[in-house]
Amino acid sequence: MENKIGKTISRLRSERGMNQRELASILGVSNGAIGMWETGKREPDLDMVSKIAAYFNVSVDFLIGNTEPSCSTVPAVYCPEIAKRIAELASSSRRNINELRSSLKTQILSGYCSNMDDFMQDVYAISDFFGVTDEYILGGKEFESRTDYSCLLDANDSKFLSLFRQLNECNRDIIFGDMQRYLKEQRYEESVAAETQLKQAK
């Protein structure tokens, strides 16, 4: 029999930039189990199939290779880097991420979110859970203890930062270029205004 489920698991894992160890940690199984599923030597049981489908936000039918995912079920924003970072935290921590899973409001563990406010609440919950900064979850430097910098950012700053981190390198470069151009224009306008005021004062 064709190993459809193993190929699908391998595809979904690769699309999210995860290795077998990271996925095994999230699902609570051994590294070897993932390898055997993906090579077709074994298949996950029905409960595990449901768990894998829920984690990757796909239907069981899609997971076993019967259908393609429905566009209507795909959330608006995909952030694989954040999901990967959380998976790395989970695999290196003594705390079990499954303790937190039921209280999360979005599919952040799968790399998806459709509501930015709920998404940020999940970021705060996960950072508290693992004892790291919110900044680390979003892609910044890791600290041993959590330091809350959110008070330094207003809602628009936080939204911009979160969205910016989801862009690829090419799009980030475009944004940087636009920002530098606008800043240059702004400084020029401020300089002209200052010169005008100086002349008027004389």
PDB file of C-alpha atoms in Angstrom:
ATOM      1  CA  MET A   1       0.000   0.000   0.000  1.00  0.00           C
ATOM      2  CA  GLU A   2       1.272   3.478  -0.880  1.00  0.00           C
ATOM      3  CA  ASN A   3       2.613   5.421   2.084  1.00  0.00           C
ATOM      4  CA  LYS A   4       0.356   8.468   1.625  1.00  0.00           C
ATOM      5  CA  ILE A   5       0.156   9.462   5.286  1.00  0.00           C
ATOM      6  CA  GLY A   6       3.917   9.241   5.787  1.00  0.00           C
ATOM      7  CA  LYS A   7       4.570  11.396   2.729  1.00  0.00           C
ATOM      8  CA  THR A   8       1.988  13.940   3.877  1.00  0.00           C
ATOM      9  CA  ILE A   9       3.486  14.157   7.373  1.00  0.00           C
ATOM     10  CA  SER A  10       6.937  14.626   5.861  1.00  0.00           C
ATOM     11  CA  ARG A  11       5.624  17.338   3.514  1.00  0.00           C
ATOM     12  CA  LEU A  12       3.796  19.241   6.246  1.00  0.00           C
ATOM     13  CA  ARG A  13       6.789  19.025   8.573  1.00  0.00           C
ATOM     14  CA  SER A  14       9.174  20.258   5.876  1.00  0.00           C
ATOM     15  CA  GLU A  15       6.878  23.141   4.917  1.00  0.00           C
ATOM     16  CA  ARG A  16       7.081  24.371   8.498  1.00  0.00           C
ATOM     17  CA  GLY A  17      10.848  24.028   8.656  1.00  0.00           C
ATOM     18  CA  MET A  18      10.700  21.414  11.404  1.00  0.00           C
ATOM     19  CA  ASN A  19      12.960  18.413  11.872  1.00  0.00           C
ATOM     20  CA  GLN A  20      11.716  15.032  13.080  1.00  0.00           C
ATOM     21  CA  ARG A  21      12.925  15.668  16.632  1.00  0.00           C
ATOM     22  CA  GLU A  22      10.915  18.885  16.895  1.00  0.00           C
ATOM     23  CA  LEU A  23       7.727  17.265  15.627  1.00  0.00           C
ATOM     24  CA  ALA A  24       8.244  14.276  17.920  1.00  0.00           C
ATOM     25  CA  SER A  25       8.507  16.615  20.906  1.00  0.00           C
ATOM     26  CA  ILE A  26       5.272  18.402  19.988  1.00  0.00           C
ATOM     27  CA  LEU A  27       3.371  15.137  19.499  1.00  0.00           C
ATOM     28  CA  GLY A  28       4.888  13.418  22.535  1.00  0.00           C
ATOM     29  CA  VAL A  29       6.406  10.502  20.636  1.00  0.00           C
ATOM     30  CA  SER A  30       9.940   9.277  19.964  1.00  0.00           C
ATOM     31  CA  ASN A  31      12.095  10.571  17.119  1.00  0.00           C
ATOM     32  CA  GLY A  32      12.095   7.065  15.682  1.00  0.00           C
ATOM     33  CA  ALA A  33       8.301   7.012  15.459  1.00  0.00           C
ATOM     34  CA  ILE A  34       8.283  10.007  13.123  1.00  0.00           C
ATOM     35  CA  GLY A  35      10.949   8.391  10.949  1.00  0.00           C
ATOM     36  CA  MET A  36       9.036   5.106  10.729  1.00  0.00           C
ATOM     37  CA  TRP A  37       5.797   6.903   9.817  1.00  0.00           C
ATOM     38  CA  GLU A  38       7.494   8.909   7.095  1.00  0.00           C
ATOM     39  CA  THR A  39       9.248   5.887   5.583  1.00  0.00           C
ATOM     40  CA  GLY A  40       6.121   3.751   5.737  1.00  0.00           C
ATOM     41  CA  LYS A  41       7.511   1.182   8.174  1.00  0.00           C
ATOM     42  CA  ARG A  42       4.699   1.978  10.600  1.00  0.00           C
ATOM     43  CA  GLU A  43       1.556   4.113  10.672  1.00  0.00           C
ATOM     44  CA  PRO A  44       0.223   6.256  13.531  1.00  0.00           C
ATOM     45  CA  ASP A  45      -2.884   4.995  15.299  1.00  0.00           C
ATOM     46  CA  LEU A  46      -6.235   6.746  14.843  1.00  0.00           C
ATOM     47  CA  ASP A  47      -5.857   8.964  17.905  1.00  0.00           C
ATOM     48  CA  MET A  48      -2.429  10.083  16.731  1.00  0.00           C
ATOM     49  CA  VAL A  49      -3.718  10.713  13.208  1.00  0.00           C
ATOM     50  CA  SER A  50      -6.323  13.076  14.672  1.00  0.00           C
ATOM     51  CA  LYS A  51      -3.672  14.758  16.806  1.00  0.00           C
ATOM     52  CA  ILE A  52      -1.343  15.252  13.824  1.00  0.00           C
ATOM     53  CA  ALA A  53      -4.187  16.641  11.692  1.00  0.00           C
ATOM     54  CA  ALA A  54      -5.140  19.083  14.449  1.00  0.00           C
ATOM     55  CA  TYR A  55      -1.537  20.196  14.902  1.00  0.00           C
ATOM     56  CA  PHE A  56      -1.037  20.920  11.201  1.00  0.00           C
ATOM     57  CA  ASN A  57      -4.539  22.401  10.880  1.00  0.00           C
ATOM     58  CA  VAL A  58      -5.619  20.004   8.137  1.00  0.00           C
ATOM     59  CA  SER A  59      -8.400  17.434   7.866  1.00  0.00           C
ATOM     60  CA  VAL A  60      -7.821  13.752   8.566  1.00  0.00           C
ATOM     61  CA  ASP A  61      -8.824  13.052   4.949  1.00  0.00           C
ATOM     62  CA  PHE A  62      -6.069  15.358   3.717  1.00  0.00           C
ATOM     63  CA  LEU A  63      -3.542  13.792   6.078  1.00  0.00           C
ATOM     64  CA  ILE A  64      -4.183  10.298   4.767  1.00  0.00           C
ATOM     65  CA  GLY A  65      -3.967  11.569   1.184  1.00  0.00           C
ATOM     66  CA  ASN A  66      -7.613  11.593   0.119  1.00  0.00           C
ATOM     67  CA  THR A  67      -8.190  15.335  -0.356  1.00  0.00           C
ATOM     68  CA  GLU A  68      -6.461  18.666  -0.700  1.00  0.00           C
ATOM     69  CA  PRO A  69      -6.936  21.218   2.085  1.00  0.00           C
ATOM     70  CA  SER A  70      -9.905  23.550   1.777  1.00  0.00           C
ATOM     71  CA  CYS A  71      -8.949  27.167   1.209  1.00  0.00           C
ATOM     72  CA  SER A  72     -11.767  28.237   3.494  1.00  0.00           C
ATOM     73  CA  THR A  73     -10.138  26.523   6.461  1.00  0.00           C
ATOM     74  CA  VAL A  74      -6.714  28.119   6.055  1.00  0.00           C
ATOM     75  CA  PRO A  75      -6.166  31.006   8.495  1.00  0.00           C
ATOM     76  CA  ALA A  76      -5.126  34.402   7.191  1.00  0.00           C
ATOM     77  CA  VAL A  77      -1.528  34.555   8.428  1.00  0.00           C
ATOM     78  CA  TYR A  78       1.169  31.877   8.350  1.00  0.00           C
ATOM     79  CA  CYS A  79       4.203  32.403  10.594  1.00  0.00           C
ATOM     80  CA  PRO A  80       6.400  29.291  10.398  1.00  0.00           C
ATOM     81  CA  GLU A  81       9.425  30.945  12.035  1.00  0.00           C
ATOM     82  CA  ILE A  82       7.457  31.623  15.216  1.00  0.00           C
ATOM     83  CA  ALA A  83       6.026  28.088  15.283  1.00  0.00           C
ATOM     84  CA  LYS A  84       9.517  26.660  14.790  1.00  0.00           C
ATOM     85  CA  ARG A  85      10.912  28.790  17.609  1.00  0.00           C
ATOM     86  CA  ILE A  86       8.164  27.590  19.939  1.00  0.00           C
ATOM     87  CA  ALA A  87       8.833  23.976  18.902  1.00  0.00           C
ATOM     88  CA  GLU A  88      12.518  24.462  19.726  1.00  0.00           C
ATOM     89  CA  LEU A  89      11.592  25.838  23.140  1.00  0.00           C
ATOM     90  CA  ALA A  90       9.271  22.904  23.766  1.00  0.00           C
ATOM     91  CA  SER A  91      11.904  20.343  22.799  1.00  0.00           C
ATOM     92  CA  SER A  92      14.553  21.867  25.085  1.00  0.00           C
ATOM     93  CA  SER A  93      12.284  22.558  28.055  1.00  0.00           C
ATOM     94  CA  ARG A  94      11.215  20.291  30.886  1.00  0.00           C
ATOM     95  CA  ARG A  95       7.725  21.756  30.603  1.00  0.00           C
ATOM     96  CA  ASN A  96       5.182  20.016  28.373  1.00  0.00           C
ATOM     97  CA  ILE A  97       3.620  22.367  25.827  1.00  0.00           C
ATOM     98  CA  ASN A  98       0.474  20.200  25.862  1.00  0.00           C
ATOM     99  CA  GLU A  99      -0.298  21.664  29.301  1.00  0.00           C
ATOM    100  CA  LEU A 100      -0.772  25.017  27.598  1.00  0.00           C
ATOM    101  CA  ARG A 101      -2.363  23.911  24.322  1.00  0.00           C
ATOM    102  CA  SER A 102      -5.984  23.952  25.481  1.00  0.00           C
ATOM    103  CA  SER A 103      -5.772  27.564  26.704  1.00  0.00           C
ATOM    104  CA  LEU A 104      -4.342  28.992  23.468  1.00  0.00           C
ATOM    105  CA  LYS A 105      -6.730  31.047  21.345  1.00  0.00           C
ATOM    106  CA  THR A 106      -5.064  30.563  17.943  1.00  0.00           C
ATOM    107  CA  GLN A 107      -3.227  27.889  15.943  1.00  0.00           C
ATOM    108  CA  ILE A 108       0.112  29.521  16.820  1.00  0.00           C
ATOM    109  CA  LEU A 109       1.712  26.130  17.525  1.00  0.00           C
ATOM    110  CA  SER A 110       0.956  25.170  13.929  1.00  0.00           C
ATOM    111  CA  GLY A 111       2.179  28.523  12.656  1.00  0.00           C
ATOM    112  CA  TYR A 112      -1.218  30.039  11.858  1.00  0.00           C
ATOM    113  CA  CYS A 113      -3.260  32.946  13.177  1.00  0.00           C
ATOM    114  CA  SER A 114      -6.261  34.903  11.943  1.00  0.00           C
ATOM    115  CA  ASN A 115      -6.693  37.367  14.801  1.00  0.00           C
ATOM    116  CA  MET A 116      -3.712  39.498  15.790  1.00  0.00           C
ATOM    117  CA  ASP A 117      -4.987  40.331  19.287  1.00  0.00           C
ATOM    118  CA  ASP A 118      -5.531  36.654  20.113  1.00  0.00           C
ATOM    119  CA  PHE A 119      -2.193  35.823  18.522  1.00  0.00           C
ATOM    120  CA  MET A 120      -0.342  38.296  20.748  1.00  0.00           C
ATOM    121  CA  GLN A 121      -2.154  36.957  23.818  1.00  0.00           C
ATOM    122  CA  ASP A 122      -0.875  33.505  22.901  1.00  0.00           C
ATOM    123  CA  VAL A 123       2.658  34.916  22.497  1.00  0.00           C
ATOM    124  CA  TYR A 124       2.454  36.364  26.015  1.00  0.00           C
ATOM    125  CA  ALA A 125       1.098  33.088  27.426  1.00  0.00           C
ATOM    126  CA  ILE A 126       3.840  31.018  25.775  1.00  0.00           C
ATOM    127  CA  SER A 127       6.619  33.380  26.855  1.00  0.00           C
ATOM    128  CA  ASP A 128       5.366  33.208  30.453  1.00  0.00           C
ATOM    129  CA  PHE A 129       5.070  29.429  30.244  1.00  0.00           C
ATOM    130  CA  PHE A 130       8.671  28.927  29.098  1.00  0.00           C
ATOM    131  CA  GLY A 131      10.179  31.866  31.011  1.00  0.00           C
ATOM    132  CA  VAL A 132      11.472  33.773  27.985  1.00  0.00           C
ATOM    133  CA  THR A 133      10.745  37.226  26.609  1.00  0.00           C
ATOM    134  CA  ASP A 134       7.934  38.032  24.226  1.00  0.00           C
ATOM    135  CA  GLU A 135      10.667  39.367  21.958  1.00  0.00           C
ATOM    136  CA  TYR A 136      12.275  35.929  21.788  1.00  0.00           C
ATOM    137  CA  ILE A 137       9.026  34.265  20.716  1.00  0.00           C
ATOM    138  CA  LEU A 138       8.696  36.863  17.942  1.00  0.00           C
ATOM    139  CA  GLY A 139      12.254  36.306  16.773  1.00  0.00           C
ATOM    140  CA  GLY A 140      14.471  38.389  19.035  1.00  0.00           C
ATOM    141  CA  LYS A 141      17.308  37.458  21.370  1.00  0.00           C
ATOM    142  CA  GLU A 142      16.684  34.824  24.038  1.00  0.00           C
ATOM    143  CA  PHE A 143      17.012  35.781  27.696  1.00  0.00           C
ATOM    144  CA  GLU A 144      17.110  33.469  30.684  1.00  0.00           C
ATOM    145  CA  SER A 145      14.257  35.299  32.391  1.00  0.00           C
ATOM    146  CA  ARG A 146      11.268  37.075  30.901  1.00  0.00           C
ATOM    147  CA  THR A 147      11.485  40.837  30.540  1.00  0.00           C
ATOM    148  CA  ASP A 148       8.351  42.621  29.399  1.00  0.00           C
ATOM    149  CA  TYR A 149       9.106  45.316  26.827  1.00  0.00           C
ATOM    150  CA  SER A 150       5.508  45.590  25.664  1.00  0.00           C
ATOM    151  CA  CYS A 151       5.040  48.744  27.726  1.00  0.00           C
ATOM    152  CA  LEU A 152       7.461  50.503  25.361  1.00  0.00           C
ATOM    153  CA  LEU A 153       5.303  49.774  22.312  1.00  0.00           C
ATOM    154  CA  ASP A 154       1.853  51.046  21.500  1.00  0.00           C
ATOM    155  CA  ALA A 155      -0.691  48.876  19.680  1.00  0.00           C
ATOM    156  CA  ASN A 156       0.410  50.044  16.217  1.00  0.00           C
ATOM    157  CA  ASP A 157       4.100  49.440  17.027  1.00  0.00           C
ATOM    158  CA  SER A 158       3.371  45.911  18.215  1.00  0.00           C
ATOM    159  CA  LYS A 159       1.222  45.142  15.181  1.00  0.00           C
ATOM    160  CA  PHE A 160       3.863  46.471  12.787  1.00  0.00           C
ATOM    161  CA  LEU A 161       6.635  44.502  14.494  1.00  0.00           C
ATOM    162  CA  SER A 162       4.657  41.277  14.465  1.00  0.00           C
ATOM    163  CA  LEU A 163       3.696  41.611  10.798  1.00  0.00           C
ATOM    164  CA  PHE A 164       7.184  42.708   9.764  1.00  0.00           C
ATOM    165  CA  ARG A 165       8.742  39.601  11.305  1.00  0.00           C
ATOM    166  CA  GLN A 166       6.517  37.434   9.104  1.00  0.00           C
ATOM    167  CA  LEU A 167       7.895  38.930   5.868  1.00  0.00           C
ATOM    168  CA  ASN A 168      10.628  37.173   3.929  1.00  0.00           C
ATOM    169  CA  GLU A 169      14.028  38.813   3.509  1.00  0.00           C
ATOM    170  CA  CYS A 170      13.211  40.289   0.109  1.00  0.00           C
ATOM    171  CA  ASN A 171      10.041  41.999   1.337  1.00  0.00           C
ATOM    172  CA  ARG A 172      11.830  43.218   4.472  1.00  0.00           C
ATOM    173  CA  ASP A 173      14.444  44.876   2.245  1.00  0.00           C
ATOM    174  CA  ILE A 174      11.667  46.614   0.305  1.00  0.00           C
ATOM    175  CA  ILE A 175      10.101  47.889   3.530  1.00  0.00           C
ATOM    176  CA  PHE A 176      13.498  49.087   4.789  1.00  0.00           C
ATOM    177  CA  GLY A 177      14.089  50.917   1.501  1.00  0.00           C
ATOM    178  CA  ASP A 178      10.692  52.613   1.644  1.00  0.00           C
ATOM    179  CA  MET A 179      11.204  53.606   5.277  1.00  0.00           C
ATOM    180  CA  GLN A 180      14.614  55.114   4.542  1.00  0.00           C
ATOM    181  CA  ARG A 181      13.169  57.067   1.609  1.00  0.00           C
ATOM    182  CA  TYR A 182      10.271  58.392   3.682  1.00  0.00           C
ATOM    183  CA  LEU A 183      12.611  59.269   6.544  1.00  0.00           C
ATOM    184  CA  LYS A 184      14.904  61.162   4.152  1.00  0.00           C
ATOM    185  CA  GLU A 185      11.928  63.078   2.739  1.00  0.00           C
ATOM    186  CA  GLN A 186      10.677  63.821   6.237  1.00  0.00           C
ATOM    187  CA  ARG A 187      14.045  65.139   7.362  1.00  0.00           C
ATOM    188  CA  TYR A 188      14.263  67.321   4.250  1.00  0.00           C
ATOM    189  CA  GLU A 189      10.789  68.747   4.911  1.00  0.00           C
ATOM    190  CA  GLU A 190      11.720  69.397   8.553  1.00  0.00           C
ATOM    191  CA  SER A 191      14.945  71.099   7.442  1.00  0.00           C
ATOM    192  CA  VAL A 192      13.082  73.348   4.980  1.00  0.00           C
ATOM    193  CA  ALA A 193      10.509  74.214   7.652  1.00  0.00           C
ATOM    194  CA  ALA A 194      13.283  75.064  10.144  1.00  0.00           C
ATOM    195  CA  GLU A 195      15.043  77.305   7.589  1.00  0.00           C
ATOM    196  CA  THR A 196      11.755  79.063   6.802  1.00  0.00           C
ATOM    197  CA  GLN A 197      11.119  79.723  10.499  1.00  0.00           C
ATOM    198  CA  LEU A 198      14.667  81.022  10.921  1.00  0.00           C
ATOM    199  CA  LYS A 199      14.256  83.460   8.013  1.00  0.00           C
ATOM    200  CA  GLN A 200      10.924  84.626   9.353  1.00  0.00           C
ATOM    201  CA  ALA A 201      12.451  85.203  12.798  1.00  0.00           C
ATOM    202  CA  LYS A 202      15.066  87.519  11.277  1.00  0.00           C
TER     203      LYS A 202
END
